[in-house]
PDB file of C-alpha atoms in Angstrom:
ATOM      1  CA  MET A   1     102.281 104.346  86.391  1.00  0.00           C
ATOM      2  CA  GLN A   2     106.189 103.683  86.841  1.00  0.00           C
ATOM      3  CA  PRO A   3     107.311 100.251  86.168  1.00  0.00           C
ATOM      4  CA  ALA A   4     106.908  97.611  88.444  1.00  0.00           C
ATOM      5  CA  SER A   5     109.176  96.589  91.101  1.00  0.00           C
ATOM      6  CA  ASP A   6     111.719  93.631  91.069  1.00  0.00           C
ATOM      7  CA  GLY A   7     108.808  90.342  92.250  1.00  0.00           C
ATOM      8  CA  ALA A   8     106.046  93.230  93.311  1.00  0.00           C
ATOM      9  CA  LEU A   9     103.000  90.919  94.575  1.00  0.00           C
ATOM     10  CA  LEU A  10     100.258  92.705  92.849  1.00  0.00           C
ATOM     11  CA  GLN A  11     100.402  95.586  89.890  1.00  0.00           C
ATOM     12  CA  VAL A  12      96.919  98.145  89.257  1.00  0.00           C
ATOM     13  CA  GLU A  13      97.578  99.619  86.240  1.00  0.00           C
ATOM     14  CA  ARG A  14      94.876 102.611  85.210  1.00  0.00           C
ATOM     15  CA  LEU A  15      92.242 100.558  86.928  1.00  0.00           C
ATOM     16  CA  SER A  16      88.618 102.128  86.296  1.00  0.00           C
ATOM     17  CA  ARG A  17      85.368 101.069  87.087  1.00  0.00           C
ATOM     18  CA  THR A  18      82.460 103.242  85.861  1.00  0.00           C
ATOM     19  CA  PHE A  19      78.499 102.792  86.940  1.00  0.00           C
ATOM     20  CA  GLY A  20      75.752 104.409  84.499  1.00  0.00           C
ATOM     21  CA  HIS A  21      76.311 105.613  81.480  1.00  0.00           C
ATOM     22  CA  GLY A  22      76.186 109.443  79.656  1.00  0.00           C
ATOM     23  CA  ARG A  23      75.447 112.177  81.690  1.00  0.00           C
ATOM     24  CA  HIS A  24      74.498 109.497  84.572  1.00  0.00           C
ATOM     25  CA  LEU A  25      78.037 108.087  84.775  1.00  0.00           C
ATOM     26  CA  VAL A  26      79.499 107.492  87.800  1.00  0.00           C
ATOM     27  CA  ARG A  27      83.107 107.052  87.651  1.00  0.00           C
ATOM     28  CA  ALA A  28      83.574 105.285  91.288  1.00  0.00           C
ATOM     29  CA  VAL A  29      87.194 103.866  90.388  1.00  0.00           C
ATOM     30  CA  ASP A  30      88.926 106.635  87.900  1.00  0.00           C
ATOM     31  CA  GLU A  31      92.452 105.044  86.466  1.00  0.00           C
ATOM     32  CA  VAL A  32      93.705 103.916  89.959  1.00  0.00           C
ATOM     33  CA  SER A  33      97.994 102.734  89.432  1.00  0.00           C
ATOM     34  CA  PHE A  34      99.517 101.313  92.685  1.00  0.00           C
ATOM     35  CA  GLU A  35     101.356  98.096  93.625  1.00  0.00           C
ATOM     36  CA  MET A  36     102.372  96.155  96.498  1.00  0.00           C
ATOM     37  CA  GLN A  37     105.256  93.939  97.398  1.00  0.00           C
ATOM     38  CA  PRO A  38     105.399  90.227  99.906  1.00  0.00           C
ATOM     39  CA  GLY A  39     104.405  91.063 103.385  1.00  0.00           C
ATOM     40  CA  GLU A  40     103.897  95.023 102.933  1.00  0.00           C
ATOM     41  CA  ILE A  41     100.458  96.417 104.315  1.00  0.00           C
ATOM     42  CA  ALA A  42      99.205  99.188 102.030  1.00  0.00           C
ATOM     43  CA  CYS A  43      95.927 101.193 103.635  1.00  0.00           C
ATOM     44  CA  VAL A  44      93.784 102.963 100.534  1.00  0.00           C
ATOM     45  CA  VAL A  45      91.992 105.672 103.557  1.00  0.00           C
ATOM     46  CA  GLY A  46      89.484 108.429 101.840  1.00  0.00           C
ATOM     47  CA  GLU A  47      86.086 109.841 103.048  1.00  0.00           C
ATOM     48  CA  SER A  48      82.949 107.324 102.978  1.00  0.00           C
ATOM     49  CA  GLY A  49      81.734 107.433  98.447  1.00  0.00           C
ATOM     50  CA  SER A  50      85.363 108.061  97.500  1.00  0.00           C
ATOM     51  CA  GLY A  51      85.593 104.561  95.722  1.00  0.00           C
ATOM     52  CA  LYS A  52      87.560 102.236  97.749  1.00  0.00           C
ATOM     53  CA  SER A  53      85.248  99.078  98.423  1.00  0.00           C
ATOM     54  CA  THR A  54      84.402  99.422  94.793  1.00  0.00           C
ATOM     55  CA  LEU A  55      88.290  99.083  93.913  1.00  0.00           C
ATOM     56  CA  ALA A  56      88.276  96.405  96.780  1.00  0.00           C
ATOM     57  CA  MET A  57      85.324  94.446  94.151  1.00  0.00           C
ATOM     58  CA  VAL A  58      87.103  94.900  91.590  1.00  0.00           C
ATOM     59  CA  LEU A  59      90.297  93.145  92.891  1.00  0.00           C
ATOM     60  CA  LEU A  60      88.404  90.517  94.333  1.00  0.00           C
ATOM     61  CA  ARG A  61      86.932  89.828  90.632  1.00  0.00           C
ATOM     62  CA  LEU A  62      83.678  90.411  92.133  1.00  0.00           C
ATOM     63  CA  ILE A  63      83.066  92.871  89.345  1.00  0.00           C
ATOM     64  CA  PRO A  64      84.192  93.186  86.621  1.00  0.00           C
ATOM     65  CA  PRO A  65      86.749  96.413  85.604  1.00  0.00           C
ATOM     66  CA  THR A  66      85.918  98.724  82.697  1.00  0.00           C
ATOM     67  CA  GLY A  67      89.195  99.131  82.194  1.00  0.00           C
ATOM     68  CA  GLY A  68      92.901  98.776  83.212  1.00  0.00           C
ATOM     69  CA  ARG A  69      95.146  96.063  84.043  1.00  0.00           C
ATOM     70  CA  ILE A  70      95.147  93.926  87.445  1.00  0.00           C
ATOM     71  CA  VAL A  71      98.650  91.798  87.343  1.00  0.00           C
ATOM     72  CA  PHE A  72      99.429  89.586  90.790  1.00  0.00           C
ATOM     73  CA  GLY A  73     102.338  86.952  91.269  1.00  0.00           C
ATOM     74  CA  GLY A  74     103.375  88.557  87.482  1.00  0.00           C
ATOM     75  CA  ARG A  75     100.285  87.256  85.839  1.00  0.00           C
ATOM     76  CA  ASP A  76      97.506  89.465  84.393  1.00  0.00           C
ATOM     77  CA  VAL A  77      94.289  88.268  86.209  1.00  0.00           C
ATOM     78  CA  THR A  78      91.914  91.404  84.737  1.00  0.00           C
ATOM     79  CA  TYR A  79      89.566  89.037  82.857  1.00  0.00           C
ATOM     80  CA  LEU A  80      89.784  85.205  84.539  1.00  0.00           C
ATOM     81  CA  ARG A  81      86.668  83.503  83.363  1.00  0.00           C
ATOM     82  CA  ARG A  82      87.276  80.125  84.040  1.00  0.00           C
ATOM     83  CA  ARG A  83      85.660  78.662  87.059  1.00  0.00           C
ATOM     84  CA  ALA A  84      89.068  77.055  88.048  1.00  0.00           C
ATOM     85  CA  GLU A  85      91.263  80.405  87.451  1.00  0.00           C
ATOM     86  CA  LEU A  86      89.353  81.914  89.755  1.00  0.00           C
ATOM     87  CA  ARG A  87      89.152  79.518  92.193  1.00  0.00           C
ATOM     88  CA  ALA A  88      93.261  79.599  91.740  1.00  0.00           C
ATOM     89  CA  TYR A  89      93.150  83.344  92.301  1.00  0.00           C
ATOM     90  CA  TRP A  90      91.020  83.448  95.442  1.00  0.00           C
ATOM     91  CA  ARG A  91      93.328  80.600  96.767  1.00  0.00           C
ATOM     92  CA  ASP A  92      95.794  83.736  96.715  1.00  0.00           C
ATOM     93  CA  VAL A  93      93.802  86.547  97.167  1.00  0.00           C
ATOM     94  CA  GLN A  94      91.255  86.687  99.997  1.00  0.00           C
ATOM     95  CA  ALA A  95      88.755  89.195 101.987  1.00  0.00           C
ATOM     96  CA  VAL A  96      87.385  89.914 105.089  1.00  0.00           C
ATOM     97  CA  PHE A  97      84.251  92.798 104.596  1.00  0.00           C
ATOM     98  CA  GLN A  98      83.110  95.378 107.031  1.00  0.00           C
ATOM     99  CA  ASP A  99      79.913  93.614 108.398  1.00  0.00           C
ATOM    100  CA  PRO A 100      80.634  90.181 110.085  1.00  0.00           C
ATOM    101  CA  PHE A 101      76.803  89.785 110.426  1.00  0.00           C
ATOM    102  CA  SER A 102      75.755  89.779 106.802  1.00  0.00           C
ATOM    103  CA  SER A 103      79.143  87.675 105.321  1.00  0.00           C
ATOM    104  CA  PHE A 104      78.374  84.687 107.882  1.00  0.00           C
ATOM    105  CA  ASN A 105      75.891  82.511 106.818  1.00  0.00           C
ATOM    106  CA  GLN A 106      73.180  82.556 109.244  1.00  0.00           C
ATOM    107  CA  PHE A 107      72.143  79.074 109.091  1.00  0.00           C
ATOM    108  CA  MET A 108      75.724  77.624 108.766  1.00  0.00           C
ATOM    109  CA  THR A 109      77.801  76.741 111.316  1.00  0.00           C
ATOM    110  CA  VAL A 110      81.620  77.860 111.709  1.00  0.00           C
ATOM    111  CA  GLU A 111      82.381  74.223 110.580  1.00  0.00           C
ATOM    112  CA  ARG A 112      80.241  74.908 107.457  1.00  0.00           C
ATOM    113  CA  VAL A 113      81.718  78.217 106.685  1.00  0.00           C
ATOM    114  CA  LEU A 114      85.165  77.486 106.225  1.00  0.00           C
ATOM    115  CA  GLY A 115      84.982  74.177 104.779  1.00  0.00           C
ATOM    116  CA  ARG A 116      83.003  76.334 101.914  1.00  0.00           C
ATOM    117  CA  THR A 117      86.570  77.687 101.906  1.00  0.00           C
ATOM    118  CA  LEU A 118      88.270  75.288 101.957  1.00  0.00           C
ATOM    119  CA  GLY A 119      86.667  73.643  98.927  1.00  0.00           C
ATOM    120  CA  LEU A 120      89.046  76.610  96.673  1.00  0.00           C
ATOM    121  CA  GLU A 121      91.485  73.986  97.479  1.00  0.00           C
ATOM    122  CA  GLU A 122      93.215  72.817  94.258  1.00  0.00           C
ATOM    123  CA  ARG A 123      92.965  68.824  95.506  1.00  0.00           C
ATOM    124  CA  ARG A 124      89.984  67.568  97.588  1.00  0.00           C
ATOM    125  CA  LEU A 125      91.070  67.466 100.953  1.00  0.00           C
ATOM    126  CA  SER A 126      90.756  64.430 103.477  1.00  0.00           C
ATOM    127  CA  ARG A 127      88.358  64.969 106.669  1.00  0.00           C
ATOM    128  CA  GLN A 128      91.817  65.085 108.869  1.00  0.00           C
ATOM    129  CA  GLU A 129      93.591  67.451 106.690  1.00  0.00           C
ATOM    130  CA  ARG A 130      90.247  69.744 106.491  1.00  0.00           C
ATOM    131  CA  ALA A 131      89.734  69.399 110.440  1.00  0.00           C
ATOM    132  CA  GLU A 132      93.993  70.212 110.820  1.00  0.00           C
ATOM    133  CA  ARG A 133      93.646  73.336 108.655  1.00  0.00           C
ATOM    134  CA  MET A 134      90.643  74.419 110.488  1.00  0.00           C
ATOM    135  CA  ALA A 135      92.119  74.038 113.759  1.00  0.00           C
ATOM    136  CA  TRP A 136      94.690  75.668 112.984  1.00  0.00           C
ATOM    137  CA  ALA A 137      93.046  78.952 111.341  1.00  0.00           C
ATOM    138  CA  LEU A 138      91.181  79.354 113.902  1.00  0.00           C
ATOM    139  CA  GLU A 139      93.985  79.366 116.658  1.00  0.00           C
ATOM    140  CA  ARG A 140      95.522  81.887 114.368  1.00  0.00           C
ATOM    141  CA  VAL A 141      93.037  83.788 115.328  1.00  0.00           C
ATOM    142  CA  GLY A 142      92.584  83.642 119.068  1.00  0.00           C
ATOM    143  CA  LEU A 143      89.493  81.036 118.615  1.00  0.00           C
ATOM    144  CA  ASP A 144      89.158  77.754 120.310  1.00  0.00           C
ATOM    145  CA  PRO A 145      88.671  75.057 117.588  1.00  0.00           C
ATOM    146  CA  LYS A 146      86.061  72.792 119.722  1.00  0.00           C
ATOM    147  CA  GLY A 147      84.730  76.056 121.312  1.00  0.00           C
ATOM    148  CA  VAL A 148      83.475  77.451 118.129  1.00  0.00           C
ATOM    149  CA  LEU A 149      83.125  74.950 115.395  1.00  0.00           C
ATOM    150  CA  GLY A 150      80.176  73.999 115.847  1.00  0.00           C
ATOM    151  CA  LYS A 151      78.307  77.684 116.338  1.00  0.00           C
ATOM    152  CA  TYR A 152      76.118  79.344 114.310  1.00  0.00           C
ATOM    153  CA  SER A 153      76.692  83.227 113.654  1.00  0.00           C
ATOM    154  CA  HIS A 154      74.635  83.815 116.430  1.00  0.00           C
ATOM    155  CA  GLU A 155      76.205  82.336 119.527  1.00  0.00           C
ATOM    156  CA  LEU A 156      79.409  84.166 118.866  1.00  0.00           C
ATOM    157  CA  SER A 157      80.076  87.928 119.662  1.00  0.00           C
ATOM    158  CA  GLY A 158      80.419  90.609 117.093  1.00  0.00           C
ATOM    159  CA  GLY A 159      84.447  90.465 117.388  1.00  0.00           C
ATOM    160  CA  GLU A 160      84.069  86.862 117.063  1.00  0.00           C
ATOM    161  CA  ARG A 161      82.097  87.048 114.604  1.00  0.00           C
ATOM    162  CA  GLN A 162      84.821  89.041 112.350  1.00  0.00           C
ATOM    163  CA  ARG A 163      87.800  86.877 114.018  1.00  0.00           C
ATOM    164  CA  VAL A 164      85.852  83.694 112.585  1.00  0.00           C
ATOM    165  CA  MET A 165      85.925  85.700 108.944  1.00  0.00           C
ATOM    166  CA  ILE A 166      89.599  86.219 108.825  1.00  0.00           C
ATOM    167  CA  ALA A 167      89.937  82.291 110.016  1.00  0.00           C
ATOM    168  CA  ARG A 168      87.745  81.823 106.782  1.00  0.00           C
ATOM    169  CA  ALA A 169      90.394  83.420 104.789  1.00  0.00           C
ATOM    170  CA  LEU A 170      93.404  82.598 106.504  1.00  0.00           C
ATOM    171  CA  VAL A 171      92.259  78.727 105.831  1.00  0.00           C
ATOM    172  CA  VAL A 172      93.411  78.767 102.283  1.00  0.00           C
ATOM    173  CA  ARG A 173      96.737  80.542 103.055  1.00  0.00           C
ATOM    174  CA  PRO A 174      96.730  83.567 100.893  1.00  0.00           C
ATOM    175  CA  ARG A 175      99.359  85.707  99.585  1.00  0.00           C
ATOM    176  CA  LEU A 176      97.196  89.044 100.215  1.00  0.00           C
ATOM    177  CA  LEU A 177      94.200  89.915 102.000  1.00  0.00           C
ATOM    178  CA  VAL A 178      91.808  92.264 101.472  1.00  0.00           C
ATOM    179  CA  ALA A 179      90.668  93.752 104.554  1.00  0.00           C
ATOM    180  CA  ASP A 180      87.553  96.091 103.708  1.00  0.00           C
ATOM    181  CA  GLU A 181      86.910  98.097 106.838  1.00  0.00           C
ATOM    182  CA  PRO A 182      87.605  95.140 109.198  1.00  0.00           C
ATOM    183  CA  THR A 183      86.754  97.149 112.486  1.00  0.00           C
ATOM    184  CA  THR A 184      84.585  99.180 111.771  1.00  0.00           C
ATOM    185  CA  MET A 185      80.521  97.086 113.322  1.00  0.00           C
ATOM    186  CA  VAL A 186      82.935  95.736 116.450  1.00  0.00           C
ATOM    187  CA  ASP A 187      83.400  96.980 119.943  1.00  0.00           C
ATOM    188  CA  ALA A 188      86.518  99.385 121.066  1.00  0.00           C
ATOM    189  CA  SER A 189      88.025  96.143 122.508  1.00  0.00           C
ATOM    190  CA  SER A 190      87.438  93.458 119.381  1.00  0.00           C
ATOM    191  CA  ARG A 191      88.940  96.656 116.909  1.00  0.00           C
ATOM    192  CA  ALA A 192      92.476  96.613 118.684  1.00  0.00           C
ATOM    193  CA  THR A 193      91.939  92.503 118.725  1.00  0.00           C
ATOM    194  CA  ILE A 194      91.598  92.798 115.187  1.00  0.00           C
ATOM    195  CA  LEU A 195      94.106  95.462 114.523  1.00  0.00           C
ATOM    196  CA  ASN A 196      97.050  93.050 116.131  1.00  0.00           C
ATOM    197  CA  LEU A 197      95.986  89.968 114.241  1.00  0.00           C
ATOM    198  CA  LEU A 198      96.212  91.355 111.140  1.00  0.00           C
ATOM    199  CA  LEU A 199      99.524  92.960 111.987  1.00  0.00           C
ATOM    200  CA  ASP A 200     101.370  89.502 113.589  1.00  0.00           C
ATOM    201  CA  LEU A 201      99.415  87.813 110.311  1.00  0.00           C
ATOM    202  CA  ARG A 202     102.078  89.559 108.059  1.00  0.00           C
ATOM    203  CA  GLU A 203     105.146  89.293 110.777  1.00  0.00           C
ATOM    204  CA  GLN A 204     104.295  85.632 111.590  1.00  0.00           C
ATOM    205  CA  TYR A 205     103.466  85.010 107.388  1.00  0.00           C
ATOM    206  CA  GLY A 206     104.721  87.353 105.281  1.00  0.00           C
ATOM    207  CA  MET A 207     100.886  88.158 104.020  1.00  0.00           C
ATOM    208  CA  SER A 208     100.296  91.443 102.120  1.00  0.00           C
ATOM    209  CA  ILE A 209      97.322  93.371 103.088  1.00  0.00           C
ATOM    210  CA  LEU A 210      95.434  95.563 101.775  1.00  0.00           C
ATOM    211  CA  PHE A 211      93.476  97.797 104.497  1.00  0.00           C
ATOM    212  CA  ILE A 212      90.595  99.845 103.279  1.00  0.00           C
ATOM    213  CA  THR A 213      89.562 102.469 105.967  1.00  0.00           C
ATOM    214  CA  HIS A 214      87.882 105.699 106.235  1.00  0.00           C
ATOM    215  CA  ASP A 215      89.716 106.621 109.754  1.00  0.00           C
ATOM    216  CA  VAL A 216      92.924 108.224 109.739  1.00  0.00           C
ATOM    217  CA  SER A 217      93.979 106.831 113.027  1.00  0.00           C
ATOM    218  CA  LEU A 218      93.789 103.245 111.992  1.00  0.00           C
ATOM    219  CA  ALA A 219      95.195 104.103 109.139  1.00  0.00           C
ATOM    220  CA  THR A 220      98.239 105.601 110.267  1.00  0.00           C
ATOM    221  CA  TYR A 221      98.709 102.596 112.918  1.00  0.00           C
ATOM    222  CA  VAL A 222      98.542  99.679 110.541  1.00  0.00           C
ATOM    223  CA  SER A 223      99.861 100.705 107.432  1.00  0.00           C
ATOM    224  CA  ASP A 224     103.366 100.426 105.784  1.00  0.00           C
ATOM    225  CA  THR A 225     101.723 102.183 102.634  1.00  0.00           C
ATOM    226  CA  LEU A 226      99.365 105.221 102.912  1.00  0.00           C
ATOM    227  CA  LEU A 227      97.102 105.635  99.380  1.00  0.00           C
ATOM    228  CA  VAL A 228      94.690 108.288  99.715  1.00  0.00           C
ATOM    229  CA  MET A 229      91.750 108.302  97.789  1.00  0.00           C
ATOM    230  CA  TYR A 230      89.246 111.188  96.484  1.00  0.00           C
ATOM    231  CA  GLN A 231      86.195 110.694  93.886  1.00  0.00           C
ATOM    232  CA  GLY A 232      87.774 107.549  92.863  1.00  0.00           C
ATOM    233  CA  ARG A 233      91.247 108.587  92.326  1.00  0.00           C
ATOM    234  CA  ILE A 234      94.226 108.160  94.227  1.00  0.00           C
ATOM    235  CA  VAL A 235      95.242 111.452  94.700  1.00  0.00           C
ATOM    236  CA  GLU A 236      98.768 111.026  97.004  1.00  0.00           C
ATOM    237  CA  ARG A 237     100.315 107.908  97.871  1.00  0.00           C
ATOM    238  CA  GLY A 238     103.504 107.347  99.999  1.00  0.00           C
ATOM    239  CA  ASP A 239     104.978 106.003 103.229  1.00  0.00           C
ATOM    240  CA  VAL A 240     103.539 106.833 106.097  1.00  0.00           C
ATOM    241  CA  GLU A 241     105.501 108.807 108.151  1.00  0.00           C
ATOM    242  CA  ARG A 242     105.868 111.295 104.474  1.00  0.00           C
ATOM    243  CA  VAL A 243     102.345 111.600 103.887  1.00  0.00           C
ATOM    244  CA  THR A 244     101.985 111.932 107.781  1.00  0.00           C
ATOM    245  CA  LYS A 245     104.262 115.036 108.078  1.00  0.00           C
ATOM    246  CA  GLN A 246     104.193 116.307 104.481  1.00  0.00           C
ATOM    247  CA  PRO A 247     100.741 115.499 102.866  1.00  0.00           C
ATOM    248  CA  GLU A 248     100.956 117.882  99.408  1.00  0.00           C
ATOM    249  CA  HIS A 249      97.572 117.339  98.006  1.00  0.00           C
ATOM    250  CA  PRO A 250      94.918 119.419  99.529  1.00  0.00           C
ATOM    251  CA  TYR A 251      92.434 116.790  99.879  1.00  0.00           C
ATOM    252  CA  THR A 252      95.080 114.659 102.133  1.00  0.00           C
ATOM    253  CA  ARG A 253      95.811 117.981 103.933  1.00  0.00           C
ATOM    254  CA  ARG A 254      91.914 118.473 105.139  1.00  0.00           C
ATOM    255  CA  LEU A 255      91.570 114.682 105.653  1.00  0.00           C
ATOM    256  CA  PHE A 256      94.455 114.715 108.404  1.00  0.00           C
ATOM    257  CA  ALA A 257      92.818 118.295 109.930  1.00  0.00           C
ATOM    258  CA  ASP A 258      89.610 116.866 109.947  1.00  0.00           C
ATOM    259  CA  ALA A 259      90.715 113.833 111.837  1.00  0.00           C
ATOM    260  CA  PHE A 260      93.102 116.003 114.239  1.00  0.00           C
ATOM    261  CA  THR A 261      90.636 118.446 114.949  1.00  0.00           C
ATOM    262  CA  PHE A 262      88.193 115.461 115.680  1.00  0.00           C
ATOM    263  CA  ALA A 263      90.121 113.804 117.773  1.00  0.00           C
ATOM    264  CA  ARG A 264      91.193 116.947 119.889  1.00  0.00           C
ATOM    265  CA  ARG A 265      87.899 117.275 120.735  1.00  0.00           C
ATOM    266  CA  GLY A 266      87.234 113.778 121.560  1.00  0.00           C
TER     267      GLY A 266
END
């Protein structure tokens, strides 16, 4: 990996995650290296099974790596173990996953879901501070706090559930949002709303976003930088215009060709 640029928010250096052993060893993430700057939207794009979601889980410290290094804000966070250290990391790095149905505990109201995330804060917030923070986050994603705070998962549409999940991440004001296929399980109207919302969050708050998708058209729409993942490796990286117009790796060329052929048939 090249030396990190000054002020890089996230540096990933030869990060690996394997499963199994011997002949059954699977290299889900295989020496992946990249970096992100503050306010950047980088997109990891690749077909199902390429290792994208495993990469997200490792970066979120939900599963440990088997090699390499993660540096966030200049600090090595690869092997954080103490609960207080992980809580501090999760204040800065939040996630939105593809399935708002399973991410949203059906026995919790929206207020309780957001409140649990506020528990990551370093100090205990007052009731008024908690209410103000929840209202702020819900308004940012286009939801009326009075209308949704008391509702349960089944009382919301799929698009509303996903916006609640974005508000849940936003409520602690993270510096990096990992969005793993956040539009896969919502309808077309909600998909456009969520994509534009993510772009607005970057513009308004300078939030960096790592957007993970198998959809080439979405990748080119939302991102500054493309990271093409194939069989656990980043096989191509660069700004959207360069990778779109002059893809270098055979897999990238095939990925874009397949996407454009499908679009023409549609």
